[in-house]
XYZ file of C-alpha atoms in Angstrom:
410
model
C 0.000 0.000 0.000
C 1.527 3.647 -0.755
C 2.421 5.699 1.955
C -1.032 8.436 1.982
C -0.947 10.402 4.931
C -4.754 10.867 6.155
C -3.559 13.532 8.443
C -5.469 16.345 6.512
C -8.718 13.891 5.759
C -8.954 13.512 9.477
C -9.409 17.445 10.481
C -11.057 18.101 7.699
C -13.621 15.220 8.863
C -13.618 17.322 12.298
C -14.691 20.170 10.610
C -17.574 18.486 8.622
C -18.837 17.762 12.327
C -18.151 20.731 13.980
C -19.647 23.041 11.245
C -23.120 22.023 11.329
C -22.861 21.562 15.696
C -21.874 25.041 16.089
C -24.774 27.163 14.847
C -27.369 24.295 16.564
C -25.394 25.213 19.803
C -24.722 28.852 19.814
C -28.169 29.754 19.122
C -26.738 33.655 18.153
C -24.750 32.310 14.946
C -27.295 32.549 12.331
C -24.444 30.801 9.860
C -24.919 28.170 7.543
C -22.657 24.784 8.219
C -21.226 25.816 4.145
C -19.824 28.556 5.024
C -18.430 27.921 8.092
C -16.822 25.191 6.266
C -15.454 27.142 4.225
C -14.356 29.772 6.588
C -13.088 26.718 8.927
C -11.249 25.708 5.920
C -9.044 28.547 4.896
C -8.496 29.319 8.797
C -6.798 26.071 8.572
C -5.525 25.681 5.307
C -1.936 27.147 4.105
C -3.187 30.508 4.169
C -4.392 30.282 7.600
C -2.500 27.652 10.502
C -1.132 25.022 7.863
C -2.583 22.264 9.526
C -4.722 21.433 6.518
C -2.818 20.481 3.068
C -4.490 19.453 -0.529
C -3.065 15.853 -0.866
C -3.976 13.370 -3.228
C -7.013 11.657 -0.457
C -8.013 15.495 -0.556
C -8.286 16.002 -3.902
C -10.388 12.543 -5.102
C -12.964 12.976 -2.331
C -13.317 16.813 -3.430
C -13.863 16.135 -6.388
C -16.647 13.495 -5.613
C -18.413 16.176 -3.267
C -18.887 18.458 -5.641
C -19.558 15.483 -8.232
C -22.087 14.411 -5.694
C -23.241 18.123 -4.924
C -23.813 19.271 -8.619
C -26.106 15.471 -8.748
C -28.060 16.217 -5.815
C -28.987 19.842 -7.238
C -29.895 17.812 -10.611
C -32.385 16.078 -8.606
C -33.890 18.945 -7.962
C -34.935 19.380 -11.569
C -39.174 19.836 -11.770
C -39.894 19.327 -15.275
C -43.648 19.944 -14.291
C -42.101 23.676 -13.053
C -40.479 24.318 -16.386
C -43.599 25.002 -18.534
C -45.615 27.601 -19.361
C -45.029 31.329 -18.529
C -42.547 31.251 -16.260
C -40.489 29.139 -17.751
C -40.241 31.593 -20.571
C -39.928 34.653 -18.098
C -36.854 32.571 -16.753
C -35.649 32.331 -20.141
C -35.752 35.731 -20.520
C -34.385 36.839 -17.197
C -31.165 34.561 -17.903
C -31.069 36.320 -21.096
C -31.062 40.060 -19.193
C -28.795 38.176 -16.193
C -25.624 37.473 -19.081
C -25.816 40.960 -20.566
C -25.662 42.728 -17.115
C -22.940 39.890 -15.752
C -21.329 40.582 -19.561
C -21.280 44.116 -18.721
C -20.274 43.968 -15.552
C -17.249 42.085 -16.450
C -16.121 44.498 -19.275
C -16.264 47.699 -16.882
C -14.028 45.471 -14.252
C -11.930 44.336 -16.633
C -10.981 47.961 -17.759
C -10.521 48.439 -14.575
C -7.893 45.788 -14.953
C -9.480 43.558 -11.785
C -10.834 41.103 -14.562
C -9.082 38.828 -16.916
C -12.165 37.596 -18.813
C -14.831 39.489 -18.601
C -17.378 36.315 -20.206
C -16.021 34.308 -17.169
C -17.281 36.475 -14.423
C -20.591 36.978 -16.558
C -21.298 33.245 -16.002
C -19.879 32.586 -12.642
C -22.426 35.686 -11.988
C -25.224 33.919 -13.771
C -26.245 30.848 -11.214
C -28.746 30.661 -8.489
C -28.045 27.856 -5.741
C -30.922 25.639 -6.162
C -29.546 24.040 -3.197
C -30.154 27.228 -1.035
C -32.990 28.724 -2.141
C -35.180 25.644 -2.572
C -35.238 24.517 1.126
C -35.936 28.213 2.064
C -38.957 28.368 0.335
C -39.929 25.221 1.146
C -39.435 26.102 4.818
C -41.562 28.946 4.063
C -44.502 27.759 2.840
C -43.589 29.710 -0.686
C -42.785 26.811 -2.433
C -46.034 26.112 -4.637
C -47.287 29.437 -4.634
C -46.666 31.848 -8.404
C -43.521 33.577 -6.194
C -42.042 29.995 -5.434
C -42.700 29.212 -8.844
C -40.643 31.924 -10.437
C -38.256 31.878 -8.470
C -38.001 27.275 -8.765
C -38.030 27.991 -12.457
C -35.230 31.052 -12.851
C -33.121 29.372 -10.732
C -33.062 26.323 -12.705
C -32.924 27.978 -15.779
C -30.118 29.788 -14.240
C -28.008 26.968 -12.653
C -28.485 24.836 -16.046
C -27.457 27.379 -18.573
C -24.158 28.473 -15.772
C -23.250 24.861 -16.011
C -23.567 24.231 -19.642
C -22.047 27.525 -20.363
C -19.003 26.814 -18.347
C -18.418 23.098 -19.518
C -18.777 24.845 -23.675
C -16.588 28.192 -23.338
C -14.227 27.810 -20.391
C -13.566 23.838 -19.724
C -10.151 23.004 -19.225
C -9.600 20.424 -21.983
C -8.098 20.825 -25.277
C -9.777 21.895 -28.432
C -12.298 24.905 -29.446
C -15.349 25.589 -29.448
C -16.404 23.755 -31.784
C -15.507 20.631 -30.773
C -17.228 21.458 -27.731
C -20.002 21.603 -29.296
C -19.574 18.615 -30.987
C -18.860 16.961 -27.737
C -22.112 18.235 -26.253
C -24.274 17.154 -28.925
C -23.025 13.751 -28.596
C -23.250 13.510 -24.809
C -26.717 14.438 -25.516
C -27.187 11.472 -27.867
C -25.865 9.296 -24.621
C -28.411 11.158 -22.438
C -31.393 10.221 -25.147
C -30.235 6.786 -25.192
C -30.055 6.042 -21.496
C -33.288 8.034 -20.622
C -34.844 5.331 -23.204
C -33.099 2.297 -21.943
C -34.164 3.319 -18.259
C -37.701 4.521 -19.150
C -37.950 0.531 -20.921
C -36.569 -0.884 -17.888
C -38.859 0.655 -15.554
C -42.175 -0.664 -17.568
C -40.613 -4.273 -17.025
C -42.313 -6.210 -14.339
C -39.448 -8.209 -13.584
C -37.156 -5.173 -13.760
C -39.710 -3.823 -10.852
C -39.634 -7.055 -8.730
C -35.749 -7.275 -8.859
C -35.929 -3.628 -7.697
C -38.317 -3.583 -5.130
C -35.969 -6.760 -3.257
C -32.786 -5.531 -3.558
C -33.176 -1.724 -2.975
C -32.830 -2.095 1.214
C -30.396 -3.793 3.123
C -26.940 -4.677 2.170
C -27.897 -4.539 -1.470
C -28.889 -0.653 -2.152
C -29.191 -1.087 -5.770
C -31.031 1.890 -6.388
C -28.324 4.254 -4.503
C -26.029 1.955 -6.206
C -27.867 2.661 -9.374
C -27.852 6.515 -8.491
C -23.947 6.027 -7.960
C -23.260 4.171 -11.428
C -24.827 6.962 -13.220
C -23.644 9.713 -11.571
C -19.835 8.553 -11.920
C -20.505 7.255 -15.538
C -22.051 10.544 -16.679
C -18.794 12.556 -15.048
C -16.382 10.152 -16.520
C -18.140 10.202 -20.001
C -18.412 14.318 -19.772
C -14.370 14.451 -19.102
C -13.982 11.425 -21.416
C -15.313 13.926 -24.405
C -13.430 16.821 -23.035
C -16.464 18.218 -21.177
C -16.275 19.581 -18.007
C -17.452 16.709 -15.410
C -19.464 19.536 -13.401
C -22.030 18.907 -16.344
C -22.034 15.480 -16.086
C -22.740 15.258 -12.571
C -25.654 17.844 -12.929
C -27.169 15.683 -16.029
C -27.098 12.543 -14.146
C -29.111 14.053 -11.282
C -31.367 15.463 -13.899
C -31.750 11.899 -15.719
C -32.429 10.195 -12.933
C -35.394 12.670 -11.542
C -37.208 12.128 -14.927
C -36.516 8.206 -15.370
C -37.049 6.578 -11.601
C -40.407 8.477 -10.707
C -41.101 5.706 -7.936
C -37.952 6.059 -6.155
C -37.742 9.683 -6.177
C -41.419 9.993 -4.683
C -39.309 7.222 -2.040
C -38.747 9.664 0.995
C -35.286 7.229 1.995
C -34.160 6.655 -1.231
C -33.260 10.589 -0.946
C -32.594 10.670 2.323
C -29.871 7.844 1.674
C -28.260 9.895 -1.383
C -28.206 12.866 0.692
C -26.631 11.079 3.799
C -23.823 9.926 1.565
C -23.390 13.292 0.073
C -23.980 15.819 2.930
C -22.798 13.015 5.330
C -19.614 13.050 3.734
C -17.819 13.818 0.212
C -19.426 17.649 0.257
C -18.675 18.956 3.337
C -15.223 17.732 1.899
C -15.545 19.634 -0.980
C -16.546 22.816 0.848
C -13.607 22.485 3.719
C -10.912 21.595 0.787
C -12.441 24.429 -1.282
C -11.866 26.656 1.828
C -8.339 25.208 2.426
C -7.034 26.366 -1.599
C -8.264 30.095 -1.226
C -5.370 32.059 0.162
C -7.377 35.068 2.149
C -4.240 36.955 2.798
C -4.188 38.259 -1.194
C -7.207 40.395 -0.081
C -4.441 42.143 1.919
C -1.686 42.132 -0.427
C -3.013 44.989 -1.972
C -5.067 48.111 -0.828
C -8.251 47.865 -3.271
C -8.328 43.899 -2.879
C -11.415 43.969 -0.107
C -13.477 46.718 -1.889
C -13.476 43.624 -4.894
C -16.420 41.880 -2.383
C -18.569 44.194 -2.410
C -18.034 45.105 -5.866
C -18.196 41.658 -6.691
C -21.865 41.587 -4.142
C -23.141 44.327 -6.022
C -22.240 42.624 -9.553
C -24.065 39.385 -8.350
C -27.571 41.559 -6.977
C -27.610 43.124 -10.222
C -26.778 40.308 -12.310
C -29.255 37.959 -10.672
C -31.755 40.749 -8.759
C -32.604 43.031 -11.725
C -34.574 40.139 -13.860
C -36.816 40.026 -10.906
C -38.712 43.406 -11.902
C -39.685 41.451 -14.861
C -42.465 39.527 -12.331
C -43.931 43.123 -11.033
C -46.788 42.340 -13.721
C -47.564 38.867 -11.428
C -46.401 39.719 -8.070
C -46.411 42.758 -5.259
C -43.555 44.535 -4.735
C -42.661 42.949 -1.411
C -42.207 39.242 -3.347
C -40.763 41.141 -5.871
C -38.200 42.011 -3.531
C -37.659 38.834 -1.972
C -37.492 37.036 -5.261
C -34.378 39.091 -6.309
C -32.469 38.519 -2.856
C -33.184 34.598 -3.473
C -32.103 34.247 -6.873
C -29.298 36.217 -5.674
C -28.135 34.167 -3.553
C -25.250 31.769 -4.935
C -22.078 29.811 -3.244
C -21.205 26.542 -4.667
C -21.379 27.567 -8.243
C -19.145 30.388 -7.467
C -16.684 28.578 -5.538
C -16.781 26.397 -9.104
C -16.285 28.619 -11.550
C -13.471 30.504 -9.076
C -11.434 27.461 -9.078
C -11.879 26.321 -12.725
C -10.621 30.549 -13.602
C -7.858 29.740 -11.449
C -6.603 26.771 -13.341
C -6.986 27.849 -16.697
C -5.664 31.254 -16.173
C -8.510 33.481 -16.246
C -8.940 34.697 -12.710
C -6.171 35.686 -10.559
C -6.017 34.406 -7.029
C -6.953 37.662 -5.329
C -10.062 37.635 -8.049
C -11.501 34.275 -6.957
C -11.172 34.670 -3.584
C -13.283 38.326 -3.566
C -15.729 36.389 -5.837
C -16.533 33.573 -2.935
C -16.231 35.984 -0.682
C -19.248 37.328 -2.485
C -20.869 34.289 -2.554
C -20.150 34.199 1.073
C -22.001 37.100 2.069
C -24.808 36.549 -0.314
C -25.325 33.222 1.523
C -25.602 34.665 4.913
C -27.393 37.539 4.168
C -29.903 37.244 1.622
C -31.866 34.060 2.332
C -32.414 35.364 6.035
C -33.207 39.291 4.776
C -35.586 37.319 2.338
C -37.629 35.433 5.487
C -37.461 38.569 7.322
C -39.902 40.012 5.057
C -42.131 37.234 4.338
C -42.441 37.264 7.563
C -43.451 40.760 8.108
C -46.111 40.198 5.087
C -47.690 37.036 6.115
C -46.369 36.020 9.829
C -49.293 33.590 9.803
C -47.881 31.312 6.986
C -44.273 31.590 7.912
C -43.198 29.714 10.520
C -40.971 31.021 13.551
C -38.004 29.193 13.605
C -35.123 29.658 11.245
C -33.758 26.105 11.151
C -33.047 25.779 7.798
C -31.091 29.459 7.576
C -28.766 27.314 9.890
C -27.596 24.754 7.291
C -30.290 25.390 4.116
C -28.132 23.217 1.892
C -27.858 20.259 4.025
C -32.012 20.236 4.148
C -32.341 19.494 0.732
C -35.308 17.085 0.778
């Protein structure tokens, strides 16, 4: 066996316990677990104590979490959400959200803080399903036309982000149009498999095998969940896609071609407790552990890039909520624009992925998830604040799920 050194693994598995205990203890730390995670993670990392270091067991489970994170937001996928009116007024907000992101970017990159300005248009462009959905849901917003919107922009949103990122900015060899290419035969594999599934399903003996082996020891439908999620990210990087895509698509897939076990309250639960149970927090802490803070301090203007960066994000993902004033009061109009606003993981992404193919500078992506950061704290809880103060009837009065809203993911 090679000498690995699980030295890191094991405090970062400390944090993953300690992140989520702290704001259920210290009832005054409104924070979710992610971002103390993350926070936790550059404390410790090089640019904090050192005790933390990238190694090789690092980077594999990282990679999974955020495999396993981008799957679990796939899941998440209504297609029943995605038709009709506001599917189009999504359409046309993400249209609005990459010409002010697009804009944004030019004006900092004249102002020589941005490399690419199309980069920081799409990193500006996603809205954590993972956040917002459990907010609403926690709520009571969820099926109402305001939930709605906001289910079917953020979609929208976190779809187009993903595809946009894998076809301009992916980190393999070749242009755009092979891209392209690429994409139009991973969605050839995506037809194909949804068909083969969809077949299997309508088998009775397919069913019967199913319904024995999918508790206990066997698991086959997590097992089936796992299959396709790593096959999708290794056929995505296989074609020179990113595997971000991949992961997302599987999620997807499997919403739309295992109805039974997604209306299967533990066959969720079980995905989630290996993801949040394990390879994300991972992610998030070894995310935490490559941003080097101290470049925000390496130069004076470096921390006025957050709120820059804040104010890039609100407009980039706010603004296209005026285009629901014709459907909703001003209040929810409100609300809807600090929700779709609010974005982490994708950020922390799309920082990275700049970082290794030379199109953000360090002190760059850390302002950007620093961004995301503050977006994550603030915004879902200023959003509750004021359903609250509309309808205190409907809402209810604890804030559980501002505590850790991506680990409630149902």
């Amino acid at each position: 066996m090679p000498d690995v050194s699980f030295s890191s693994l094991l405090i970062v598995c400390v944090v993953a316990v300690v992140a989520p205990a702290l704001p259920a203890a210290i009832r005054w730390l409104r924070v979710p677990s992610v971002v103390l995670e993350l926070m936790l993670g550059i404390a410790l990392g090089p640019a904090g104590i050192g005790w933390v270091h990238v190694d090789m067991p690092l980077q594999v489970l990282s990679l999974v979490g955020l495999a396993f994170l981008l799957f679990i937001a796939g899941l998440e996928i209504e297609l029943q959400s995605l038709r009709g009116r506001p599917t189009r007024i999504a359409l046309a907000g993400y249209g609005v959200t990459l010409v002010i992101g697009l804009i944004a970017g030019v004006v900092l990159h004249q102002a020589g803080w941005v490399n690419k300005p199309l980069l920081l248009a799409v990193a500006l462009s996603a809205t954590s399903l993972g956040l917002v959905i459990p907010v609403l849901k926690d709520a009571g917003e969820l099926s109402t036309p305001m939930g709605e919107l906001i289910v079917a922009s953020s979609t929208v949103a976190d779809f187009g982000a993903i595809l946009l990122l894998s076809l301009l900015f992916s980190q393999s060899s070749g242009g755009t149009a092979s891209r392209i290419f690429a994409i139009g035969a991973f969605a050839a594999v995506i037809a194909v498999v949804i068909v083969s599934l969809s077949r299997a399903g309508r088998s009775m003996r397919f069913n019967v095998l199913f319904d024995k082996l999918q508790h206990g020891s066997s698991e086959i439908r997590v097992r089936l969940a796992v299959l396709l999620l790593i096959g999708f990210v290794a056929l995505a990087s296989r074609i020179g896609l990113e595997s971000i895509l991949g992961a997302f698509i599987a999620g997807a897939v499997l919403n739309v071609v295992d109805r039974d076990a997604m209306a299967h309250p533990d066959f969720r639960a079980k995905l989630a407790a290996i993801g949040y149970g394990f390879v994300i927090p991972i992610f998030f802490v070894t995310s935490g552990a490559r941003l080097d803070l101290r470049a925000l301090f390496h130069q004076p203007s470096a921390l006025a890039r957050v709120p820059l960066f804040l104010i890039a994000l609100v407009a980039a993902r706010g603004l296209p909520a005026l285009m629901y004033r014709g459907q909703l009061e001003s209040r929810r109009v409100a609300v809807a624009a600090l929700l779709q606003a609010t974005s982490l993981p994708f950020l922390v992404t799309a920082a990275e992925i700049g970082q290794l193919i030379g199109a953000l500078s360090p002190v760059n992506a850390i302002a950007l998830v620093s961004a995301g950061l503050v977006s994550t704290i603030a915004f879902p809880a200023a959003a509750i604040t004021m359903l609250r103060r509309q309808s205190p009837a409907r809402t209810p009065t604890t804030m559980a799920h501002l505590v850790d809203p991506i680990t409630t993911e149902a």
